[in-house]
mmCIF file of C-alpha atoms in Angstrom:
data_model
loop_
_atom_site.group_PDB
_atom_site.id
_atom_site.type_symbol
_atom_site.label_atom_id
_atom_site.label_comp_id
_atom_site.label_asym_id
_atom_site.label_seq_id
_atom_site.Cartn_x
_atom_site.Cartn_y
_atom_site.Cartn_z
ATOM 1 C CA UNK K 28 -30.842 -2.652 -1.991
ATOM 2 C CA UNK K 29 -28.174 -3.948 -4.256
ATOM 3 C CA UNK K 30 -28.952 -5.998 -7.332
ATOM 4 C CA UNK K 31 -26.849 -8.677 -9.466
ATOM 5 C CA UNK K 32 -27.576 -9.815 -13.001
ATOM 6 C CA UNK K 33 -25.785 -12.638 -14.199
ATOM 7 C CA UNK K 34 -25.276 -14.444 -17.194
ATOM 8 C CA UNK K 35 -23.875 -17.802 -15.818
ATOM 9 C CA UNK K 36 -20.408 -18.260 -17.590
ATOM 10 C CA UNK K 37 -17.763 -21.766 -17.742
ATOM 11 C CA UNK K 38 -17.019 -20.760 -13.672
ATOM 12 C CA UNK K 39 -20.550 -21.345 -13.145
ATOM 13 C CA UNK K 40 -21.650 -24.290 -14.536
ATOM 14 C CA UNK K 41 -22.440 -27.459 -12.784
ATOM 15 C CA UNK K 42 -21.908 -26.062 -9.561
ATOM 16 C CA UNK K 43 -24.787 -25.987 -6.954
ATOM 17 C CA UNK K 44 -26.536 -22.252 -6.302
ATOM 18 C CA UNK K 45 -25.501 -22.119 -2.940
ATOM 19 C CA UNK K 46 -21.768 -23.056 -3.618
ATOM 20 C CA UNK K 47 -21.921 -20.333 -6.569
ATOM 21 C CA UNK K 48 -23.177 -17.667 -4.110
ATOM 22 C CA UNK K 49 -20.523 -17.992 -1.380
ATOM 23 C CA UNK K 50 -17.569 -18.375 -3.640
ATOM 24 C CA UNK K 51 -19.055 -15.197 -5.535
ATOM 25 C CA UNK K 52 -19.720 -12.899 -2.360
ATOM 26 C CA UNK K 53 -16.966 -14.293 -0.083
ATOM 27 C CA UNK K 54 -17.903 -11.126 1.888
ATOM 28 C CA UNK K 55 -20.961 -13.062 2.994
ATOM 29 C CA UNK K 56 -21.746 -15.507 5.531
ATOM 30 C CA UNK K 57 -23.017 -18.939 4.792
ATOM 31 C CA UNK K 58 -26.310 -18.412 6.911
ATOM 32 C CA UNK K 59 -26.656 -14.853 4.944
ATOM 33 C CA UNK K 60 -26.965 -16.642 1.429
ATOM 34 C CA UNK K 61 -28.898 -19.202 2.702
ATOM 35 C CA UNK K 62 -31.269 -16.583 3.963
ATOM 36 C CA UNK K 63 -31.054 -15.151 0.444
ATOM 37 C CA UNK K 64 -32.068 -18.502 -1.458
ATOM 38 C CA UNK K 65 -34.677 -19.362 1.892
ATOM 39 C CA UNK K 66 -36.200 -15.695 1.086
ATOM 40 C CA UNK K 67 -36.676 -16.149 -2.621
ATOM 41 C CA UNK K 68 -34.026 -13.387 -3.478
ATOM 42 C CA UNK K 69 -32.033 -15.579 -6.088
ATOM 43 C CA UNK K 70 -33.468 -16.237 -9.230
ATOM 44 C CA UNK K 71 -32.619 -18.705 -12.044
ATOM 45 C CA UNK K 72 -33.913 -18.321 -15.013
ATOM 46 C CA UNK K 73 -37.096 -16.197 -13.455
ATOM 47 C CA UNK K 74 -37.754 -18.848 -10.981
ATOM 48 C CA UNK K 75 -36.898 -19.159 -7.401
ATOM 49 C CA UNK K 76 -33.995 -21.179 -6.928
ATOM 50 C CA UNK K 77 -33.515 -24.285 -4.674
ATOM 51 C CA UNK K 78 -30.012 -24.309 -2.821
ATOM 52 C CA UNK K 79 -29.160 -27.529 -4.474
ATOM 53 C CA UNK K 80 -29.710 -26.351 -8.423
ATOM 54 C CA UNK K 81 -27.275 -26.717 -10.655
ATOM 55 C CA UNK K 82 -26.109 -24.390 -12.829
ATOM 56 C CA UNK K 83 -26.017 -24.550 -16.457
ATOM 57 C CA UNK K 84 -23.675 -22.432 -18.664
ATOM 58 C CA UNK K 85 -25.772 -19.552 -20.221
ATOM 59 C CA UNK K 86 -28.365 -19.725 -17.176
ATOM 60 C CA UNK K 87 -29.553 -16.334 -16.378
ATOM 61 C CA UNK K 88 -29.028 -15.554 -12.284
ATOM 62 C CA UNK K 89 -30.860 -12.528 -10.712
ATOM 63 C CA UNK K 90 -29.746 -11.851 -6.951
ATOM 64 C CA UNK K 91 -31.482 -8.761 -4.961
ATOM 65 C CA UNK K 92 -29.445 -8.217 -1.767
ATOM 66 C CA UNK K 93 -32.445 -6.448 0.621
ATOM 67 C CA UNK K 94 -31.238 -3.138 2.920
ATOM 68 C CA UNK K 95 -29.619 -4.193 5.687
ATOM 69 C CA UNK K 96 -31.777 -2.965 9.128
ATOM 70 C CA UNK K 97 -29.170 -1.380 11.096
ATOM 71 C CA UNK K 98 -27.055 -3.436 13.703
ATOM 72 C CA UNK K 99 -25.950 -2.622 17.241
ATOM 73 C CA UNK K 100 -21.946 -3.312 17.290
ATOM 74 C CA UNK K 101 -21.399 -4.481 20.342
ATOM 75 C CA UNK K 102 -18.451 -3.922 22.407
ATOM 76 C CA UNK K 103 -16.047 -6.474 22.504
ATOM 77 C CA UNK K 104 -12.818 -7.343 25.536
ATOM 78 C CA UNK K 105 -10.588 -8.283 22.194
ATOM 79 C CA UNK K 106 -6.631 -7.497 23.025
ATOM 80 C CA UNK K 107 -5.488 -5.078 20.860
ATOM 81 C CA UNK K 108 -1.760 -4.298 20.347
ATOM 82 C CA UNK K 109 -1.733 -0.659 20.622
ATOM 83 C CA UNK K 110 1.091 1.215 19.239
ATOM 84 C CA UNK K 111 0.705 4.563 19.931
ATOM 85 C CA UNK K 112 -2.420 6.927 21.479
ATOM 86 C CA UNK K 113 -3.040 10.316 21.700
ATOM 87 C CA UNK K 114 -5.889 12.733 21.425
ATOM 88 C CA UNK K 115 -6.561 12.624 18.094
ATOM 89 C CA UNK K 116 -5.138 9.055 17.014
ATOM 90 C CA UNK K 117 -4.362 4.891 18.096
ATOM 91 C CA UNK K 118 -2.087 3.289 15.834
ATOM 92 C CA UNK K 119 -2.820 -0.612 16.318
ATOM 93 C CA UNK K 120 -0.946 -3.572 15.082
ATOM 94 C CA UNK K 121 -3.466 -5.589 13.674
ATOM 95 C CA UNK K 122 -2.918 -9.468 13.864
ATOM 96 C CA UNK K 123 -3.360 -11.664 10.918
ATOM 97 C CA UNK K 124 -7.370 -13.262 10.808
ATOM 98 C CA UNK K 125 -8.718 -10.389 12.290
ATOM 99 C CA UNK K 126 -11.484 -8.529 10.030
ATOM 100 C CA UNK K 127 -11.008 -4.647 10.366
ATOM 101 C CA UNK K 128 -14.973 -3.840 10.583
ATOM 102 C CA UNK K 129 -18.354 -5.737 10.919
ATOM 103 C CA UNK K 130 -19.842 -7.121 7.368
ATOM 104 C CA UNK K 131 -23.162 -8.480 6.739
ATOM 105 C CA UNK K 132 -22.603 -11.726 8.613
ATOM 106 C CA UNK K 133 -19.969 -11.261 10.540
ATOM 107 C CA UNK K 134 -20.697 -8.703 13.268
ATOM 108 C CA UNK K 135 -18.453 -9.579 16.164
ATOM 109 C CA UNK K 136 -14.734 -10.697 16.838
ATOM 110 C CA UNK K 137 -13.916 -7.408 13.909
ATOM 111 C CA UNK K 138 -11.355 -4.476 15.166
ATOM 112 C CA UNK K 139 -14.284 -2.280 15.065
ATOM 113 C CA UNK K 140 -15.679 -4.356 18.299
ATOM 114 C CA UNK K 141 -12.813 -4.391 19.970
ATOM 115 C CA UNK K 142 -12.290 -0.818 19.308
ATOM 116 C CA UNK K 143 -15.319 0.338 20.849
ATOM 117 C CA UNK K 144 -14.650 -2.166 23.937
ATOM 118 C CA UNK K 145 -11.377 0.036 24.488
ATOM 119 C CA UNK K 146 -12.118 3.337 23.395
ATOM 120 C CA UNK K 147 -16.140 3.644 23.878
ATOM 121 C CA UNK K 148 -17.277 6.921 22.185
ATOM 122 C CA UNK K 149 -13.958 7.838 21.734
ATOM 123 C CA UNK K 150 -14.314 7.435 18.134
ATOM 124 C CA UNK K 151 -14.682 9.519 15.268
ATOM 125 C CA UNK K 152 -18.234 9.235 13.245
ATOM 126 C CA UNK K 153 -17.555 9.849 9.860
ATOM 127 C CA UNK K 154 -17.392 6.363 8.246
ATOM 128 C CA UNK K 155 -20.967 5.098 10.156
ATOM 129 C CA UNK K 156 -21.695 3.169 13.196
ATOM 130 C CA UNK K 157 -19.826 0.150 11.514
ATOM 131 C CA UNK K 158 -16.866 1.728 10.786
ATOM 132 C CA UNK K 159 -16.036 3.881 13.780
ATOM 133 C CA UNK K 160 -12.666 5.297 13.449
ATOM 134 C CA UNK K 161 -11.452 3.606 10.668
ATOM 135 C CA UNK K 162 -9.655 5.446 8.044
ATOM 136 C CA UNK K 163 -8.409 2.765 6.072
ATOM 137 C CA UNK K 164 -8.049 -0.902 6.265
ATOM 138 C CA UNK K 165 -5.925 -3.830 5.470
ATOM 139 C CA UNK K 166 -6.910 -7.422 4.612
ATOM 140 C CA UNK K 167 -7.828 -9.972 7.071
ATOM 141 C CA UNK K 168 -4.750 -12.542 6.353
ATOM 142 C CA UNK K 169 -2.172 -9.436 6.358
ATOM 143 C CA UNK K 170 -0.936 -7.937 9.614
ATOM 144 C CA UNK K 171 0.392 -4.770 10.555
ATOM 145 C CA UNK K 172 -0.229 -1.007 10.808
ATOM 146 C CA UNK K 173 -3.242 0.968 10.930
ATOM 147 C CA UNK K 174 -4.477 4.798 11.854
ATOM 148 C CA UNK K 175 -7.479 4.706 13.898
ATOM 149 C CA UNK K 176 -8.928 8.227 14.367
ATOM 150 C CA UNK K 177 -10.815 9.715 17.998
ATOM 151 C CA UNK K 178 -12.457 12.999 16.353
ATOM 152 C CA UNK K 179 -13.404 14.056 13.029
ATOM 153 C CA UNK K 180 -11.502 16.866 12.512
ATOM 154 C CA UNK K 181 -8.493 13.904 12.970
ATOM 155 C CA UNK K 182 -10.217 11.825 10.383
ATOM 156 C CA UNK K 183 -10.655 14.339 7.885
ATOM 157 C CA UNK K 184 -7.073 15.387 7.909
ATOM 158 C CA UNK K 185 -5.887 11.870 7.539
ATOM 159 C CA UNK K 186 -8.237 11.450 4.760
ATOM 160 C CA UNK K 187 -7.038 14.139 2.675
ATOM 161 C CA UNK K 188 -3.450 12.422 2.697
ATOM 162 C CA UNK K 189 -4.855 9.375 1.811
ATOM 163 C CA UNK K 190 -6.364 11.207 -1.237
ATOM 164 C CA UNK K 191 -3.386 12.629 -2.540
ATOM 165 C CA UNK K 192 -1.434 9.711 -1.721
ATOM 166 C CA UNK K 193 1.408 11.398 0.759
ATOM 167 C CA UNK K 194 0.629 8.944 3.451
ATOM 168 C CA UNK K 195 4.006 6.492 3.821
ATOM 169 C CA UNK K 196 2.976 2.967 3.523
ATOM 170 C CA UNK K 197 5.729 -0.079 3.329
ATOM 171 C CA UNK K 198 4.787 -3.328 3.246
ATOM 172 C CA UNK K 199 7.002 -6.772 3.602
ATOM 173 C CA UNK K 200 5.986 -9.685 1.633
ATOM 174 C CA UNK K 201 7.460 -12.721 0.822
ATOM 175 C CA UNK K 202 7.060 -13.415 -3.113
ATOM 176 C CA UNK K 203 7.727 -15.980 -5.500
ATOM 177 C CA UNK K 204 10.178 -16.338 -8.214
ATOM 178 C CA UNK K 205 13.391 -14.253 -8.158
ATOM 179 C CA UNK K 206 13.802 -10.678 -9.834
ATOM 180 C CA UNK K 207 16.098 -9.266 -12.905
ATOM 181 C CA UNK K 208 15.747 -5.978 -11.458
ATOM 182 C CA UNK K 209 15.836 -5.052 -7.727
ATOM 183 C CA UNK K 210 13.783 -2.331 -7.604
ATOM 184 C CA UNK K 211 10.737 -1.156 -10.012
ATOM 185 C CA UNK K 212 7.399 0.233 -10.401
ATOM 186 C CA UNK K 213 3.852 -1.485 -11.027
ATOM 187 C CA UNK K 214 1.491 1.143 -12.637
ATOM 188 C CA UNK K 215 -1.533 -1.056 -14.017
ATOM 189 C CA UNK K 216 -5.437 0.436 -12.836
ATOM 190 C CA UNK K 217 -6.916 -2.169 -10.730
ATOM 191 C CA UNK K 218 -11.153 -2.738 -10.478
ATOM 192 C CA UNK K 219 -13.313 -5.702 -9.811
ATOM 193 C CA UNK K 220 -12.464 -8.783 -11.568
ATOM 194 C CA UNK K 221 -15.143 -8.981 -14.320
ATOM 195 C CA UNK K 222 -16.448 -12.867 -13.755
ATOM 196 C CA UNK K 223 -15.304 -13.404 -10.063
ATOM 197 C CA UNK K 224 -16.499 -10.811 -7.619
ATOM 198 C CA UNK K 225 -14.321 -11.836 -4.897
ATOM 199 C CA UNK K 226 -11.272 -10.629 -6.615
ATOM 200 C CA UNK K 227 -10.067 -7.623 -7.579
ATOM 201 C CA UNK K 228 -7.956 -7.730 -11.321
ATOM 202 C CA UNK K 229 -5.675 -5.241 -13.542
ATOM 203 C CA UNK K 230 -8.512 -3.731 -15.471
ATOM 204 C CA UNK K 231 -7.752 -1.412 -17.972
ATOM 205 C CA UNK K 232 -12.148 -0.749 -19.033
ATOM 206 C CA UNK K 233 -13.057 -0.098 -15.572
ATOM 207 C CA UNK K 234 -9.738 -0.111 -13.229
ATOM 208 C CA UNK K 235 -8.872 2.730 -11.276
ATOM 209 C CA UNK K 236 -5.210 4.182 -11.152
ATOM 210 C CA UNK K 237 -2.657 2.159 -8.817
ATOM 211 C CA UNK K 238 0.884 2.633 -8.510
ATOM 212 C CA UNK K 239 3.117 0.512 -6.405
ATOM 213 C CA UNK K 240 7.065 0.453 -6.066
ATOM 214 C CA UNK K 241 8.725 -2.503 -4.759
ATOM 215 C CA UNK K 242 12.436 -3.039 -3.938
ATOM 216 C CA UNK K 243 14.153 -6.811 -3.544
ATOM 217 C CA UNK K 244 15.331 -7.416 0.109
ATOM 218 C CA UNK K 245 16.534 -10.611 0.222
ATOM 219 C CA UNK K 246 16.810 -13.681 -1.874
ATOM 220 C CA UNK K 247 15.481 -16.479 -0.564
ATOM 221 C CA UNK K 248 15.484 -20.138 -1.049
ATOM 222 C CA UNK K 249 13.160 -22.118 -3.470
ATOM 223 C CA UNK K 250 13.043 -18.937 -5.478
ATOM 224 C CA UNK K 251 11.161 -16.958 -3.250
ATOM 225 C CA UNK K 252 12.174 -13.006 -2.253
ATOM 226 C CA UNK K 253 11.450 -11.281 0.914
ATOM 227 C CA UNK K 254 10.756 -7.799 -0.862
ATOM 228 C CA UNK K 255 9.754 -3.811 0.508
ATOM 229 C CA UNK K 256 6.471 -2.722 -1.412
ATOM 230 C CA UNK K 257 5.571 1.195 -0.756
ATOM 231 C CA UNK K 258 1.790 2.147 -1.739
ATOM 232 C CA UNK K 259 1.515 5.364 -4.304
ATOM 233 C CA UNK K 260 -2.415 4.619 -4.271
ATOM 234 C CA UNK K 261 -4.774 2.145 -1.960
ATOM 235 C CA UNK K 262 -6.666 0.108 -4.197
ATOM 236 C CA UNK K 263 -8.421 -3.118 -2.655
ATOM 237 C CA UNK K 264 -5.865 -6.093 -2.838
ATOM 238 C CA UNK K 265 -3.341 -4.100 -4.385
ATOM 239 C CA UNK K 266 0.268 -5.578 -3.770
ATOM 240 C CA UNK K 267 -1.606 -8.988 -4.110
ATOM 241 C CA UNK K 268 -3.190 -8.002 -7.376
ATOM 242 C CA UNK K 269 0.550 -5.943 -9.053
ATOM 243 C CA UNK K 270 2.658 -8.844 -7.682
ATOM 244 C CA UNK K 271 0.701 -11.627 -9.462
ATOM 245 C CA UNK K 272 -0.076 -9.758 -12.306
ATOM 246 C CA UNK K 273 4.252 -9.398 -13.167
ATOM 247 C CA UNK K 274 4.389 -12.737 -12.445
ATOM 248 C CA UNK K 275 5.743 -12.656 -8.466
ATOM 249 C CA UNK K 276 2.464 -13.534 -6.490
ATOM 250 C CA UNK K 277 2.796 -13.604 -2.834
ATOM 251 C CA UNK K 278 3.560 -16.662 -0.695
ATOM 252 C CA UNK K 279 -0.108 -17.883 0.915
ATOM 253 C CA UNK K 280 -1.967 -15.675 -1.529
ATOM 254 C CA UNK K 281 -4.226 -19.016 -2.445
ATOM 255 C CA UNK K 282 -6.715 -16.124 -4.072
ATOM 256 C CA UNK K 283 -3.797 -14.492 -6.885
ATOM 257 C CA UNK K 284 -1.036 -16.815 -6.416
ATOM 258 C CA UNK K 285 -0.845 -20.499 -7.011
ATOM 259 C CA UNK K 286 -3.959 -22.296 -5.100
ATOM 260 C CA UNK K 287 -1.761 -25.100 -3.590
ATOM 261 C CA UNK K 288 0.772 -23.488 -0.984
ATOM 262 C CA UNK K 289 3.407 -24.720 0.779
ATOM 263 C CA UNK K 290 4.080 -24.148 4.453
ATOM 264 C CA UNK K 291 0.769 -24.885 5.727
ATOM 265 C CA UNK K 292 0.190 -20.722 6.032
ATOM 266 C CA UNK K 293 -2.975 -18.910 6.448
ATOM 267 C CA UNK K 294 -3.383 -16.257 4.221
ATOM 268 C CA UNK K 295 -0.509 -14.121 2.615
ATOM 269 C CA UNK K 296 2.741 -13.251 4.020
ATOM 270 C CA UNK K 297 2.115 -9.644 4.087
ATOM 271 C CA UNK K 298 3.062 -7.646 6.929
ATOM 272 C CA UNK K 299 2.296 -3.330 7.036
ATOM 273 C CA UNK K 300 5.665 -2.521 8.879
ATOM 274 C CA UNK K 301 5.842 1.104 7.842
ATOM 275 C CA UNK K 302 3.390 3.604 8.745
ATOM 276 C CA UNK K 303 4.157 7.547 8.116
ATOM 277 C CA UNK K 304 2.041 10.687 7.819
ATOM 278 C CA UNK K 305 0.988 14.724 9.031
ATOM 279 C CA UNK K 306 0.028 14.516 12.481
ATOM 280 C CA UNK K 307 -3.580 16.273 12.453
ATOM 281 C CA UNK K 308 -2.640 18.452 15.788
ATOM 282 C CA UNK K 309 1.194 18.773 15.511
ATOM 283 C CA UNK K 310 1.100 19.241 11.848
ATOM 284 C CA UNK K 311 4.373 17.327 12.069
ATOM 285 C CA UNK K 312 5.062 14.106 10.132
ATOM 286 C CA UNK K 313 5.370 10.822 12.332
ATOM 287 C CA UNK K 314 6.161 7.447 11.416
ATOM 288 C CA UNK K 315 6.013 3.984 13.005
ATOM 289 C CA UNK K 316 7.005 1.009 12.782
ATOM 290 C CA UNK K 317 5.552 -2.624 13.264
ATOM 291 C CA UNK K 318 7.972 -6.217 13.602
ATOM 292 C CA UNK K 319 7.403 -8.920 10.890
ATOM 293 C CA UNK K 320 5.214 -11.347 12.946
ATOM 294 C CA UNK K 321 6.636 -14.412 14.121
ATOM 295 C CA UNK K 322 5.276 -16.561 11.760
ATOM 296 C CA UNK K 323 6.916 -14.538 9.243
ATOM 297 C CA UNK K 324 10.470 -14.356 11.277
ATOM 298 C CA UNK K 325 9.904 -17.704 11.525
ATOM 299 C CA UNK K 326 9.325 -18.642 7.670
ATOM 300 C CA UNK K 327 12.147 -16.319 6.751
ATOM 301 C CA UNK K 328 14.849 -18.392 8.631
ATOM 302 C CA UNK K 329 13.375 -21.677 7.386
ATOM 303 C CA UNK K 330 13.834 -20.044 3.838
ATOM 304 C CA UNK K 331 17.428 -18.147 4.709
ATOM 305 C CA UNK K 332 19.901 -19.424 2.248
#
């Protein structure tokens, strides 16, 4: 059981409960919140809030999030663009709007359920019946690369690269505003935004370390930069968040970057193209590579100057 005490701030106010709620866990459904309000698990002010209450500024906002029973996954027939396969690991290119693994609320149409349609109990167990296999993830709007593991002795390797950061990770994104230097180094701790949950934030009190490098490509029209980011560390959000935060937020990123964006995109440009590490079996280092989407080839020859 997970519980949230709130002291209702300037984002808050005069916005209905149930509009607060999903903006604030955007990693809930609709009908899970509602079920939160419909249960009496959101308080306001001590008293059992109504989904159309307003908010006032200064209102005090109790939420109790229950244990979840456990779910069956089920198995999916979802395409998946496999990369690579062996014994030990499946590299898949992950298309953009897919979820990597089920969430309260959203239990089906995830990686995870297509994984276990393809691979049945082929799947290493040490991240829970949700997560299956997974090692690491990327966001749902960004594409690309990703290590899924078959055994645990697999996962367990590939997690102790991830913890001492000597797993290769490049990314391509498409940024805005042009650079004075074409390569450099972001080195800011990123946490939890402290009023909006949804985000993560360079946080200095309670920010974890995060290291990015980042080298200009290609300059772009409309002052926009097709740019190589490598990952040091694998914070949530973390290009998005050290991009925005010196003042080049990616193009789509409605969440860091500016909230009206051109090009009718969904989601950042953000593609994982790069994909390097110790084979668990071989003990040899591999690497692979992903395409820029078409949507991306596409964008970058609309913006070619």
């Amino acid at each position: 059981m997970e519980t949230y005490n709130i002291e209702a701030d300037e984002n808050w106010k005069g916005k209905r409960v149930d509009k607060s709620l999903a903006d604030y866990f955007d990693d809930y459904s609709r009908s899970f919140l509602k079920k939160l309000l419909d249960d009496g698990n959101v308080l306001v002010n001590d008293k059992k809030a109504k989904p159309s209450l307003k908010i006032a500024s200064g209102d005090k906002i109790d939420i109790t999030i229950p244990d979840i029973s456990p779910v069956e996954i089920e198995p999916e027939d979802i395409p998946l663009d496999i990369v690579y396969e062996d014994d030990d690991i499946i590299i898949v290119n992950k298309p953009k709007g897919m979820v990597v693994h089920p969430a309260p609320g959203h239990y089906s149409g995830t990686l995870v359920n297509g994984l276990m349609y393809h691979f049945k109990d082929s799947l290493s167990g040490i991240n829970g019946e949700l997560r299956p296999g997974i090692v690491h993830r990327i966001d749902m709007d960004t594409t690309g690369l990703l290590v899924v593991c078959k055994n645990d002795a697999a996962h367990n390797f590939l997690s102790e690269q991830l913890a001492v950061h000597s797993i290769t990770r490049k990314y391509y994104a498409i940024c805005y505003n042009y650079f004075t230097e074409d390569e450099g180094m972001v080195d800011f701790p990123i946490g939890r935004h402290p009023t909006e949950r949804k985000k993560m934030a360079v946080n200095y009190k309670n920010g974890r370390h995060a290291v990015t490098r980042y080298k200009v490509l290609k300059k772009l029209k409309n002052n926009f930069c097709l740019i190589e980011c490598q990952l040091e560390t694998g914070r949530t959000h973390q290009i998005r968040v050290h991009m925005a935060y010196i003042k080049h937020p990616l193009l789509g990123d409605a969440v860091y970057g500016p909230k009206n964006q051109p090009y009718h995109l969904q989601g950042q440009t953000l593609h994982a193209g790069v994909l390097g590490f110790i084979h668990p079996s071989t003990k040899e280092y591999v690497e692979f590579s992903s395409e820029l989407p078409e949507y991306f080839q596409k964008l970058l020859k609309q913006l070619e100057l």
